[in-house]
Coordinates of C-alpha atoms and ligand atoms in Angstrom, one line a residue:
M7 CA 45.9 -88.0 -48.7
E8 CA 45.6 -84.6 -50.4
V9 CA 42.1 -83.4 -51.0
I10 CA 41.1 -82.7 -54.6
V11 CA 37.8 -80.9 -54.7
G12 CA 35.3 -81.0 -57.7
I13 CA 33.9 -77.6 -58.9
D14 CA 31.0 -77.0 -61.2
L15 CA 31.7 -73.4 -62.5
G16 CA 28.3 -72.7 -63.9
T17 CA 26.8 -69.8 -65.9
T18 CA 24.2 -69.0 -63.3
N19 CA 25.3 -71.0 -60.3
S20 CA 28.5 -72.8 -59.0
E21 CA 29.0 -75.6 -56.6
I22 CA 31.9 -77.3 -54.9
A23 CA 32.0 -80.9 -53.6
V24 CA 34.5 -83.3 -52.0
I25 CA 34.7 -87.0 -51.3
K26 CA 33.9 -87.8 -47.7
D27 CA 33.7 -91.4 -46.5
G28 CA 33.9 -92.6 -50.1
R29 CA 31.0 -90.5 -51.3
P30 CA 30.7 -87.0 -52.8
E31 CA 29.4 -84.3 -50.5
V32 CA 28.6 -80.8 -51.5
I33 CA 30.2 -78.1 -49.4
P34 CA 27.8 -75.3 -48.4
V35 CA 28.7 -71.7 -49.4
D36 CA 27.1 -69.0 -47.1
G37 CA 24.9 -71.8 -45.8
E38 CA 23.6 -72.9 -49.2
L39 CA 24.6 -75.7 -51.5
I40 CA 24.3 -73.5 -54.6
M41 CA 26.2 -70.3 -55.0
P42 CA 25.2 -67.7 -57.6
S43 CA 28.1 -67.2 -60.1
C44 CA 27.8 -63.5 -59.4
V45 CA 30.5 -60.9 -58.5
G46 CA 30.0 -57.3 -57.4
I47 CA 31.2 -54.3 -55.5
D48 CA 28.8 -53.2 -52.8
R49 CA 27.9 -49.6 -51.8
N50 CA 30.9 -49.4 -49.4
G51 CA 33.3 -50.4 -52.2
S52 CA 33.9 -54.0 -50.9
L53 CA 34.1 -57.0 -53.2
I54 CA 31.1 -59.4 -52.8
V55 CA 30.7 -62.8 -54.4
G56 CA 27.8 -65.2 -54.6
R57 CA 24.5 -64.6 -52.9
P58 CA 25.2 -61.1 -51.6
A59 CA 26.3 -60.0 -55.1
K60 CA 23.1 -61.6 -56.6
N61 CA 21.0 -59.8 -54.0
Q62 CA 22.3 -56.4 -55.1
M63 CA 21.7 -57.2 -58.8
V64 CA 18.5 -55.2 -59.0
S65 CA 19.5 -52.3 -56.9
N66 CA 23.0 -51.9 -58.1
P67 CA 23.3 -53.6 -61.6
E68 CA 26.2 -51.5 -62.8
S69 CA 28.4 -52.9 -60.0
T70 CA 27.4 -56.5 -60.5
I71 CA 28.6 -59.1 -63.0
L72 CA 26.5 -62.1 -64.0
S73 CA 27.1 -65.0 -66.5
I74 CA 30.8 -64.4 -66.9
K75 CA 31.1 -68.0 -68.2
R76 CA 29.6 -66.8 -71.5
K77 CA 32.7 -64.7 -72.1
M78 CA 35.4 -67.3 -71.1
G79 CA 38.1 -67.5 -73.7
Q80 CA 37.3 -64.1 -75.2
D81 CA 39.8 -61.3 -75.4
T82 CA 37.6 -58.9 -73.6
K83 CA 37.2 -57.0 -70.3
V84 CA 34.3 -56.3 -68.0
R85 CA 34.1 -53.3 -65.7
L86 CA 33.8 -53.9 -62.0
G87 CA 33.9 -50.7 -59.8
D88 CA 36.9 -48.8 -61.1
K89 CA 38.7 -51.8 -62.6
D90 CA 38.5 -53.6 -65.9
L91 CA 38.7 -57.4 -65.4
T92 CA 39.2 -60.3 -67.8
P93 CA 36.7 -63.2 -67.7
E94 CA 39.4 -65.3 -66.2
E95 CA 39.9 -62.8 -63.4
V96 CA 36.2 -62.6 -62.6
S97 CA 35.9 -66.4 -62.7
A98 CA 38.9 -66.6 -60.3
L99 CA 37.0 -64.4 -57.8
I100 CA 34.2 -67.0 -57.9
L101 CA 36.6 -69.9 -57.5
K102 CA 38.4 -68.1 -54.7
K103 CA 35.2 -67.8 -52.8
L104 CA 34.4 -71.5 -53.3
K105 CA 37.9 -72.4 -52.2
A106 CA 37.8 -70.2 -49.1
E107 CA 34.5 -71.9 -48.0
A108 CA 36.0 -75.4 -48.7
D109 CA 39.1 -74.5 -46.7
A110 CA 37.0 -73.5 -43.7
Y111 CA 34.6 -76.5 -44.0
L112 CA 37.4 -79.0 -44.3
G113 CA 39.7 -77.3 -41.8
E114 CA 42.7 -77.5 -44.2
E115 CA 43.7 -75.6 -47.3
V116 CA 42.4 -77.0 -50.5
K117 CA 45.1 -76.7 -53.2
K118 CA 43.9 -79.0 -56.0
A119 CA 40.7 -79.2 -58.0
V120 CA 38.9 -80.8 -60.9
I121 CA 36.8 -78.2 -62.7
T122 CA 34.0 -78.9 -65.2
V123 CA 33.2 -77.2 -68.5
P124 CA 30.5 -77.7 -71.1
A125 CA 31.4 -80.3 -73.7
Y126 CA 31.2 -77.7 -76.4
F127 CA 34.0 -75.5 -74.8
D128 CA 36.9 -75.1 -77.2
D129 CA 40.6 -75.1 -76.2
S130 CA 40.7 -71.4 -75.5
Q131 CA 37.7 -71.6 -73.2
R132 CA 39.2 -74.6 -71.4
K133 CA 42.5 -72.9 -71.0
A134 CA 40.8 -69.8 -69.6
T135 CA 39.1 -72.0 -67.0
K136 CA 42.4 -73.5 -66.1
N137 CA 43.9 -70.0 -65.8
A138 CA 41.1 -68.9 -63.6
G139 CA 41.8 -71.9 -61.3
A140 CA 45.5 -71.0 -61.1
L141 CA 44.6 -67.3 -60.3
A142 CA 42.4 -68.6 -57.5
G143 CA 45.3 -70.5 -56.0
L144 CA 44.1 -73.9 -57.2
E145 CA 46.1 -76.5 -59.2
V146 CA 43.6 -77.7 -61.8
M147 CA 44.3 -81.4 -61.9
R148 CA 41.9 -81.9 -64.8
I149 CA 39.2 -80.0 -66.7
I150 CA 36.4 -82.5 -67.4
N151 CA 33.2 -82.3 -69.5
E152 CA 30.0 -81.6 -67.5
P153 CA 28.1 -84.5 -69.1
T154 CA 31.0 -86.9 -68.1
A155 CA 30.8 -85.6 -64.5
A156 CA 27.0 -86.2 -64.5
A157 CA 27.6 -89.8 -65.7
L158 CA 30.2 -90.4 -63.0
A159 CA 27.8 -89.3 -60.3
Y160 CA 25.4 -92.1 -61.2
D161 CA 28.2 -94.6 -61.8
S162 CA 31.6 -93.8 -60.4
K163 CA 33.4 -96.5 -62.2
L164 CA 31.8 -96.3 -65.6
E165 CA 33.1 -99.8 -66.5
E166 CA 30.0 -101.1 -68.4
N167 CA 29.8 -100.3 -72.1
Q168 CA 26.9 -97.9 -72.6
T169 CA 25.5 -94.8 -74.4
I170 CA 24.3 -92.0 -72.1
L171 CA 22.3 -89.0 -73.2
V172 CA 22.9 -86.1 -70.8
Y173 CA 20.2 -83.4 -71.1
D174 CA 21.2 -80.2 -69.3
L175 CA 18.7 -77.4 -69.0
G176 CA 19.7 -74.7 -66.6
G177 CA 18.5 -71.1 -66.0
G178 CA 20.0 -69.6 -69.2
T179 CA 21.6 -72.4 -71.2
F180 CA 20.7 -75.7 -72.7
D181 CA 22.9 -78.5 -74.0
V182 CA 22.5 -82.1 -74.8
S183 CA 25.4 -84.5 -75.1
L184 CA 25.9 -88.1 -76.0
V185 CA 28.5 -89.9 -73.9
T186 CA 29.7 -93.3 -74.8
V187 CA 31.6 -95.7 -72.5
E188 CA 33.5 -98.3 -74.4
N189 CA 36.0 -100.6 -72.7
G190 CA 36.5 -98.1 -70.0
V191 CA 37.0 -95.2 -72.4
V192 CA 34.5 -92.3 -71.8
E193 CA 33.9 -90.0 -74.7
V194 CA 31.5 -87.2 -75.6
K195 CA 30.5 -88.2 -79.1
A196 CA 28.4 -85.2 -79.9
S197 CA 27.0 -82.1 -78.2
H198 CA 24.3 -79.7 -79.3
G199 CA 22.3 -76.9 -77.7
D200 CA 21.3 -73.4 -77.3
T201 CA 23.3 -71.0 -75.2
H202 CA 20.3 -68.8 -74.7
L203 CA 17.6 -71.1 -73.7
G204 CA 16.6 -72.2 -70.2
G205 CA 14.4 -71.7 -67.1
D206 CA 14.6 -67.9 -67.5
D207 CA 12.6 -68.2 -70.7
F208 CA 10.0 -70.2 -68.9
D209 CA 9.8 -67.4 -66.3
N210 CA 9.3 -64.8 -69.1
L211 CA 6.4 -66.7 -70.6
L212 CA 4.7 -67.1 -67.3
M213 CA 5.4 -63.4 -66.5
E214 CA 3.8 -62.3 -69.8
H215 CA 0.8 -64.5 -69.1
V216 CA 0.3 -63.1 -65.6
A217 CA 0.9 -59.5 -66.7
R218 CA -1.7 -59.9 -69.5
I219 CA -4.3 -61.0 -66.9
F220 CA -3.3 -58.2 -64.6
R221 CA -3.6 -55.6 -67.4
R222 CA -7.1 -56.9 -68.1
Q223 CA -8.1 -56.7 -64.5
H224 CA -6.5 -53.3 -63.6
G225 CA -5.4 -51.7 -66.9
V226 CA -1.8 -51.5 -65.7
D227 CA 1.3 -53.0 -67.4
L228 CA 3.4 -54.6 -64.7
L229 CA 6.2 -55.1 -67.2
A230 CA 6.6 -51.4 -67.9
D231 CA 7.8 -50.5 -64.5
L232 CA 11.1 -52.0 -63.3
R233 CA 10.1 -52.4 -59.6
S234 CA 6.8 -54.1 -60.4
R235 CA 8.5 -56.2 -63.1
N236 CA 11.1 -57.5 -60.6
R237 CA 8.5 -58.3 -58.0
L238 CA 6.5 -60.1 -60.6
W239 CA 9.5 -62.0 -61.7
S240 CA 10.4 -63.3 -58.3
A241 CA 6.7 -64.3 -57.6
V242 CA 6.5 -66.0 -61.0
E243 CA 9.8 -67.9 -60.6
K244 CA 8.6 -69.3 -57.2
A245 CA 5.2 -70.2 -58.7
K246 CA 7.0 -72.0 -61.6
R247 CA 8.9 -74.2 -59.1
E248 CA 5.6 -75.0 -57.3
L249 CA 4.0 -76.0 -60.6
S250 CA 6.6 -78.8 -60.8
D251 CA 4.8 -80.5 -57.9
M252 CA 1.3 -79.0 -57.8
P253 CA -1.6 -78.7 -60.3
Y254 CA -2.3 -75.1 -59.4
V255 CA -0.5 -72.1 -57.9
S256 CA -1.7 -68.8 -56.6
I257 CA 0.5 -65.9 -57.5
K258 CA 0.0 -63.1 -55.0
E259 CA 1.9 -59.9 -54.3
E260 CA 0.4 -57.1 -52.2
F261 CA 0.6 -53.5 -53.6
I262 CA 2.5 -54.7 -56.6
H263 CA 1.6 -51.4 -58.4
G264 CA 0.1 -48.5 -56.5
D265 CA -2.9 -49.7 -54.6
H266 CA -3.3 -52.8 -56.8
H267 CA -2.6 -56.3 -55.5
L268 CA -1.6 -59.2 -57.7
D269 CA -3.8 -62.3 -57.2
V270 CA -3.7 -64.6 -60.2
E271 CA -4.1 -68.4 -60.3
A272 CA -2.1 -70.4 -62.8
S273 CA -2.6 -74.1 -63.6
K274 CA 0.1 -76.6 -64.5
S275 CA -1.7 -77.5 -67.7
E276 CA -1.7 -73.9 -69.1
Y277 CA 1.9 -73.5 -68.0
E278 CA 2.9 -76.7 -69.8
A279 CA 1.1 -75.5 -72.9
M280 CA 3.2 -72.3 -72.7
I281 CA 6.6 -74.0 -72.5
T282 CA 5.9 -76.8 -74.9
P283 CA 7.3 -75.0 -78.0
L284 CA 10.6 -74.3 -76.1
L285 CA 10.9 -77.9 -75.0
K286 CA 10.2 -79.0 -78.6
K287 CA 13.3 -76.9 -79.6
T288 CA 15.4 -78.9 -77.1
I289 CA 14.1 -82.1 -78.6
H290 CA 15.1 -80.9 -82.0
S291 CA 18.6 -80.5 -80.5
V292 CA 18.4 -84.1 -79.1
H293 CA 17.8 -85.4 -82.6
Q294 CA 20.5 -83.3 -84.1
C295 CA 22.9 -84.6 -81.5
L296 CA 21.9 -88.2 -82.2
K297 CA 22.4 -87.5 -85.9
D298 CA 25.9 -86.0 -85.4
A299 CA 26.9 -89.0 -83.3
N300 CA 25.4 -91.4 -85.9
L301 CA 23.1 -93.0 -83.3
L302 CA 19.4 -93.8 -83.1
P303 CA 17.2 -93.3 -80.1
R304 CA 17.2 -97.0 -79.5
D305 CA 20.9 -96.9 -79.0
I306 CA 20.5 -94.9 -75.8
D307 CA 20.8 -96.9 -72.6
K308 CA 20.4 -94.1 -70.1
I309 CA 19.2 -90.5 -69.9
I310 CA 20.5 -88.2 -67.2
L311 CA 18.9 -85.0 -66.3
V312 CA 21.1 -82.0 -65.3
G313 CA 20.2 -78.4 -64.5
G314 CA 17.5 -76.9 -62.3
A315 CA 14.9 -76.5 -65.0
T316 CA 14.8 -80.3 -65.6
R317 CA 12.7 -80.4 -62.4
T318 CA 9.8 -79.4 -64.6
P319 CA 8.1 -82.8 -65.0
L320 CA 7.2 -82.2 -68.6
V321 CA 10.9 -82.4 -69.5
A322 CA 11.2 -86.0 -68.5
K323 CA 7.8 -86.8 -70.0
I324 CA 8.6 -85.5 -73.4
L325 CA 12.1 -87.1 -73.4
Q326 CA 10.6 -90.5 -72.5
N327 CA 8.1 -90.2 -75.3
E328 CA 10.8 -89.3 -77.8
V329 CA 13.6 -91.7 -76.8
G330 CA 11.7 -94.5 -75.0
V331 CA 14.0 -94.4 -71.9
E332 CA 12.9 -93.2 -68.5
P333 CA 15.2 -90.3 -67.6
R334 CA 17.2 -90.6 -64.3
H335 CA 16.5 -87.7 -62.0
E336 CA 17.3 -89.1 -58.5
I337 CA 20.4 -87.1 -58.0
S338 CA 19.8 -83.3 -57.6
P339 CA 20.2 -81.8 -61.1
D340 CA 21.8 -78.7 -59.6
L341 CA 24.5 -80.6 -57.7
I342 CA 25.2 -83.7 -59.9
V343 CA 28.0 -82.1 -61.9
A344 CA 30.0 -80.9 -58.9
M345 CA 29.5 -84.3 -57.3
G346 CA 30.8 -86.1 -60.4
A347 CA 33.8 -83.7 -60.5
A348 CA 34.5 -84.6 -56.9
I349 CA 34.4 -88.3 -57.9
Q350 CA 36.9 -87.6 -60.6
G351 CA 39.0 -85.8 -58.0
G352 CA 38.8 -88.8 -55.7
V353 CA 39.9 -91.1 -58.5
I354 CA 42.9 -88.9 -59.3
G355 CA 43.8 -88.7 -55.7
G356 CA 43.6 -92.4 -55.3
V357 CA 40.7 -92.3 -52.8
E358 CA 38.2 -95.2 -52.9
T359 CA 35.0 -93.5 -54.3
D360 CA 31.5 -94.6 -54.9
S361 CA 28.5 -93.2 -56.8
V362 CA 26.1 -90.7 -55.2
L363 CA 23.6 -92.4 -53.0
V364 CA 20.1 -91.0 -52.6
D365 CA 17.0 -92.0 -50.7
I366 CA 14.4 -92.7 -53.3
T367 CA 11.1 -94.5 -53.5
P368 CA 11.5 -97.6 -55.7
Y369 CA 7.7 -97.7 -56.2
T370 CA 5.2 -95.5 -57.9
F371 CA 2.2 -94.3 -55.8
G372 CA -1.1 -93.1 -57.3
T373 CA -4.8 -93.4 -57.4
S374 CA -7.6 -95.0 -59.4
A375 CA -9.7 -92.9 -61.6
V376 CA -12.3 -93.0 -64.3
D377 CA -10.9 -91.8 -67.6
F378 CA -12.5 -91.0 -70.9
R379 CA -10.4 -92.7 -73.6
K380 CA -11.2 -93.2 -77.3
G381 CA -14.9 -92.2 -76.8
D382 CA -15.4 -94.6 -73.9
F383 CA -15.3 -94.5 -70.1
C384 CA -12.5 -96.6 -68.7
E385 CA -12.8 -97.4 -65.0
D386 CA -10.0 -98.4 -62.7
V387 CA -7.3 -96.4 -64.5
F388 CA -4.1 -96.0 -62.5
V389 CA -2.9 -92.4 -62.3
P390 CA 0.6 -92.2 -60.9
I391 CA 1.2 -89.2 -58.6
I392 CA 4.6 -90.0 -57.0
K393 CA 6.7 -91.8 -59.6
R394 CA 9.3 -94.4 -58.7
N395 CA 12.9 -93.2 -58.3
T396 CA 11.7 -89.8 -56.9
P397 CA 14.0 -88.6 -54.0
L398 CA 12.4 -88.6 -50.6
P399 CA 10.8 -86.9 -48.8
V400 CA 8.4 -85.7 -51.5
T401 CA 5.1 -84.0 -51.9
K402 CA 3.2 -84.2 -55.2
A403 CA -0.4 -83.3 -56.1
E404 CA -2.7 -83.8 -59.1
V405 CA -6.2 -82.6 -59.8
F406 CA -9.3 -84.8 -60.4
A407 CA -12.9 -83.9 -61.2
T408 CA -16.2 -85.4 -60.0
L409 CA -18.2 -87.5 -62.5
F410 CA -21.8 -86.7 -61.6
D411 CA -23.9 -83.6 -60.9
G412 CA -24.4 -83.1 -57.2
Q413 CA -21.8 -85.8 -56.3
E414 CA -21.5 -85.6 -52.5
S415 CA -18.5 -87.9 -51.9
V416 CA -15.4 -89.4 -53.5
D417 CA -13.7 -92.7 -52.6
V418 CA -10.0 -92.0 -52.6
R419 CA -8.1 -95.3 -53.3
I420 CA -4.3 -95.4 -53.2
Y421 CA -2.2 -98.0 -55.0
Q422 CA 1.5 -98.8 -55.3
G423 CA 2.8 -100.2 -58.6
E424 CA 3.5 -99.6 -62.2
K425 CA 0.5 -101.3 -63.9
P426 CA -1.9 -99.1 -65.9
I427 CA -4.9 -100.9 -64.3
A428 CA -5.2 -99.6 -60.7
S429 CA -6.5 -102.9 -59.2
E430 CA -3.6 -104.8 -60.6
N431 CA -1.3 -102.8 -58.3
I432 CA -0.9 -103.2 -54.6
F433 CA -3.8 -101.6 -52.7
I434 CA -2.4 -99.4 -49.9
G435 CA -5.6 -97.9 -48.5
N436 CA -8.7 -95.8 -49.1
F437 CA -10.9 -93.2 -47.5
I438 CA -14.1 -91.3 -48.4
I439 CA -14.3 -87.6 -48.4
N440 CA -18.0 -86.5 -47.8
G441 CA -19.9 -83.3 -47.9
L442 CA -18.8 -82.0 -51.3
S443 CA -20.7 -79.0 -52.7
D444 CA -23.9 -79.6 -54.7
V445 CA -22.5 -78.5 -58.0
P446 CA -22.5 -79.9 -61.5
A447 CA -20.0 -82.7 -62.5
G448 CA -16.4 -81.5 -62.8
N449 CA -16.0 -80.3 -59.2
Q450 CA -12.3 -80.2 -58.8
I451 CA -10.6 -82.3 -56.1
V452 CA -6.9 -81.9 -55.5
L453 CA -5.2 -85.1 -54.3
K454 CA -1.9 -84.5 -52.5
L455 CA 0.5 -87.3 -51.5
H456 CA 3.4 -86.8 -49.2
L457 CA 5.8 -89.7 -48.8
D458 CA 8.5 -89.6 -46.0
L459 CA 11.7 -91.5 -45.5
D460 CA 10.0 -94.1 -43.3
G461 CA 7.5 -95.0 -46.0
V462 CA 4.6 -93.2 -44.4
L463 CA 2.3 -91.8 -47.0
E464 CA 0.1 -88.8 -46.1
V465 CA -2.9 -88.5 -48.4
T466 CA -5.0 -85.3 -48.6
A467 CA -8.0 -84.8 -50.7
E468 CA -9.3 -81.2 -51.0
E469 CA -12.3 -79.8 -52.7
K470 CA -10.7 -76.9 -54.5
R471 CA -13.6 -74.5 -54.5
T472 CA -14.3 -74.7 -50.7
G473 CA -11.0 -76.0 -49.2
L474 CA -13.0 -78.8 -47.5
S475 CA -10.3 -81.5 -47.0
K476 CA -9.5 -84.8 -45.4
T477 CA -6.1 -86.2 -44.6
V478 CA -5.2 -89.9 -43.9
R479 CA -1.9 -91.4 -43.1
M480 CA -1.1 -94.8 -44.6
D481 CA 1.8 -97.0 -43.9
T482 CA 3.2 -98.3 -47.2
G483 CA 5.1 -101.0 -45.4
K484 CA 8.1 -100.3 -47.5
P485 CA 10.5 -97.8 -46.0
G486 CA 12.1 -95.4 -48.5
S487 CA 15.0 -97.5 -49.8
V488 CA 18.2 -96.7 -51.4
F489 CA 18.4 -98.6 -54.6
D490 CA 21.3 -98.6 -56.9
L491 CA 20.7 -100.6 -60.0
Q492 CA 24.4 -100.4 -60.9
K493 CA 25.2 -101.9 -57.5
A494 CA 22.5 -104.5 -57.9
R495 CA 24.1 -105.7 -61.1
K496 CA 27.5 -105.8 -59.6
N497 CA 26.3 -107.7 -56.6
I498 CA 24.8 -110.3 -58.9
A499 CA 28.0 -110.4 -60.9
A500 CA 29.9 -111.0 -57.7
L501 CA 27.4 -113.7 -56.7
L502 CA 28.0 -115.4 -60.0
N503 CA 31.7 -115.6 -59.3
E504 CA 32.5 -119.3 -59.3
E505 CA 35.0 -119.2 -56.6
E506 CA 32.8 -117.4 -54.2
L507 CA 30.0 -119.8 -54.9
A508 CA 32.2 -122.8 -54.4
Q509 CA 33.3 -121.3 -51.1
Q510 CA 29.8 -120.8 -50.0
G511 CA 28.9 -124.3 -51.2
K512 CA 31.7 -125.8 -49.1
S513 CA 30.4 -124.2 -46.0
V514 CA 27.1 -126.1 -46.4
E515 CA 27.4 -129.8 -45.9
G516 CA 25.6 -132.6 -47.6
E517 CA 24.4 -133.6 -51.1
S518 CA 21.1 -131.8 -51.0
R519 CA 22.7 -128.6 -49.8
E520 CA 25.1 -128.7 -52.7
G521 CA 22.1 -129.2 -54.9
L522 CA 20.2 -126.2 -53.5
V523 CA 23.3 -124.0 -53.7
G524 CA 23.7 -125.1 -57.4
E525 CA 20.0 -124.3 -58.0
A526 CA 20.5 -120.9 -56.4
K527 CA 23.4 -120.3 -58.8
E528 CA 21.3 -121.2 -61.8
L529 CA 18.5 -119.0 -60.7
R530 CA 20.9 -116.1 -60.2
K531 CA 22.3 -116.6 -63.7
R532 CA 18.7 -116.4 -65.1
A533 CA 18.1 -113.2 -63.1
E534 CA 21.3 -111.7 -64.4
K535 CA 20.2 -112.2 -68.0
I536 CA 17.0 -110.3 -67.6
M537 CA 18.2 -107.6 -65.1
D538 CA 18.7 -105.1 -67.9
I539 CA 15.3 -105.5 -69.5
I540 CA 12.9 -105.6 -66.6
D541 CA 11.6 -102.5 -64.9
E542 CA 13.5 -101.2 -61.8
T543 CA 10.8 -102.3 -59.3
D544 CA 11.1 -105.9 -60.4
A545 CA 14.9 -105.6 -60.5
Y546 CA 14.7 -104.3 -56.9
E547 CA 12.7 -107.2 -55.7
L548 CA 14.8 -109.7 -57.6
Q549 CA 17.9 -108.2 -56.0
A550 CA 16.4 -108.4 -52.6
L551 CA 15.6 -112.1 -53.0
I552 CA 19.2 -112.7 -54.3
K553 CA 20.6 -110.9 -51.3
Q554 CA 18.5 -113.0 -48.9
T555 CA 19.6 -116.2 -50.7
K556 CA 23.2 -115.2 -50.3
D557 CA 22.7 -114.5 -46.6
A558 CA 20.9 -117.8 -46.1
I559 CA 23.7 -119.7 -47.8
A560 CA 26.4 -117.9 -45.8
G561 CA 24.4 -118.5 -42.6
G562 CA 23.9 -122.2 -43.5
D563 CA 20.1 -121.9 -43.3
I564 CA 19.4 -124.4 -46.0
E565 CA 15.6 -124.5 -45.5
R566 CA 15.5 -120.8 -46.1
V567 CA 17.6 -121.3 -49.3
A568 CA 15.0 -123.8 -50.5
E569 CA 12.2 -121.3 -49.8
L570 CA 14.0 -118.5 -51.5
N571 CA 14.9 -120.6 -54.5
E572 CA 11.2 -121.2 -54.9
S573 CA 10.3 -117.5 -54.6
L574 CA 13.0 -116.6 -57.1
S575 CA 11.9 -119.3 -59.5
D576 CA 8.3 -118.1 -59.3
M577 CA 9.3 -114.5 -60.0
L578 CA 11.5 -115.5 -62.9
F579 CA 8.6 -117.5 -64.4
Y580 CA 6.6 -114.3 -64.7
L581 CA 9.5 -112.0 -65.7
E582 CA 11.2 -114.2 -68.3
D583 CA 8.3 -114.0 -70.9
Ligands
LIG5 P1 20.6 -74.0 -62.9 O1 21.2 -73.0 -63.9 O2 21.0 -75.4 -63.2 O3 21.0 -73.6 -61.5 O4 19.0 -73.9 -63.0 C1 18.3 -72.8 -62.6 C2 17.0 -72.9 -63.3 O5 16.2 -74.0 -62.7 C3 16.2 -71.6 -62.9 O6 15.5 -71.2 -64.1 C4 15.2 -72.1 -61.9 O7 14.0 -71.3 -61.8 C5 14.9 -73.5 -62.3 N1 14.4 -74.4 -61.3 C6 14.9 -74.6 -60.1 N2 14.1 -75.4 -59.3 C7 13.0 -75.7 -60.1 C8 11.8 -76.5 -60.0 N3 11.6 -77.2 -58.9 N4 11.0 -76.6 -61.0 C9 11.2 -75.9 -62.2 N5 12.3 -75.2 -62.4 C10 13.2 -75.0 -61.4

């Protein structure tokens, strides 16, 4: 069968993916899954595309082209070396590079592609994208909207009627779209955004903040000098990524200006305060988009995060507060669009394709703490650190403070679950860190959790001021599992299929066996009814029980069916309220 690749031709970065063994796989370009959408001419006069072109951006800006996507569809030319090129031609160079890498990776020439564009692209921009594909030697089988591709990555069939909000925050652009699926018809109902808002603006804010501190310390303006400014930017961009997982970050650069070294600490809380006004702007767009589509927040079934900057945890937090739906972020926000395009390519090519599968933790892990709420101390408060549905392996940290003056030790207690009261969750383990400094209350302790694919949790508590630390490994007993809610629903639907059940019933002899199989069927029906409204952890457990029941029926183990019916019935008793 002929290969049809999926291409996300992005403003800052581009990716190419293909269906392999029924699932989308991203093809590496120069050893990386993400290729900068950058074209240049190097000092020897040779054409360079991707990472090498991005690398010469600072030293050779006049021979480097960035963000050509912004010009697609315009009757304009950009200069590269001694030539003037149309936006289509520059995009074709990017596509050509992606194609060449895919040809080499697959060992055959790729001739057909699905390319994605923003939902707001008009006809001329779409046509320009198609022309760029043709210039690169690709037959563009379809141009699809980026939000539609993102929705396909989570659910390759998109059969269920639903309304999906796709929130896409990249390096330099932001857009939000509402995608509806009705009787198999997928439609972008509305789209809104800001073509000049993204992670780069977050970098600028953090850069100004650090530069201000440096100016106070050394009387030098790092932003005034191009070389120092570039070094500051790359340090700050790295720090910004770390702040997605850590409560603090040290931003260090030796000899950043003359004899001066940069050594500034930034906290997640101050960084979040800086970017909140920008995120509020994006929320304004979300509401505008809902208004344009004539929808209310409660109409949204699913939120999908796209674009590297959505790795900033505050994005999901603010969205959840506004819309009341927990955003999906399991699939890499940088790769999701290319993977969705590959799924579309697979469908067009008649290849059996499935959604993207990721290793995630279906449970939240966190600790117990004392919190001061509404003028009162609340003990036993659960503070989530690694949230459910986070891809594995993962490392996340939060900062806590001692309660008493001269507090020598802290009892670190780790729980798994979703309940706000720590002790109502599953206790995983604890340890005591002793020998803390004799200082007033408020001594900061950084708690770091690392969860691997085998379900082993490594917990480190560190006194921030001294670096005194203790690490303990805990077995969570639950290996990182791959949970696909969509699939769970389908499995249940399949289990409810009368014929299949009758078939299974027949293989089990005797009156009581028929009765137990019938009971299992009733229980599954009840489970199906609540599957959409319970949280994913419960859904996961319910699904596991149903799967075991199915296996027990198929294996004729009727005692086990009886046992499992009882467990299912108990669980439903609690969940159905
Ligand atoms: P994109 O245009 O989708 O490739 O997104 C690029 C933007 O995502 C840049 O501003 C990156 O700095 C930002 N980004 C990438 N990884 C992270 C992260 N872990 N946390 C916060 N921002 C990130």
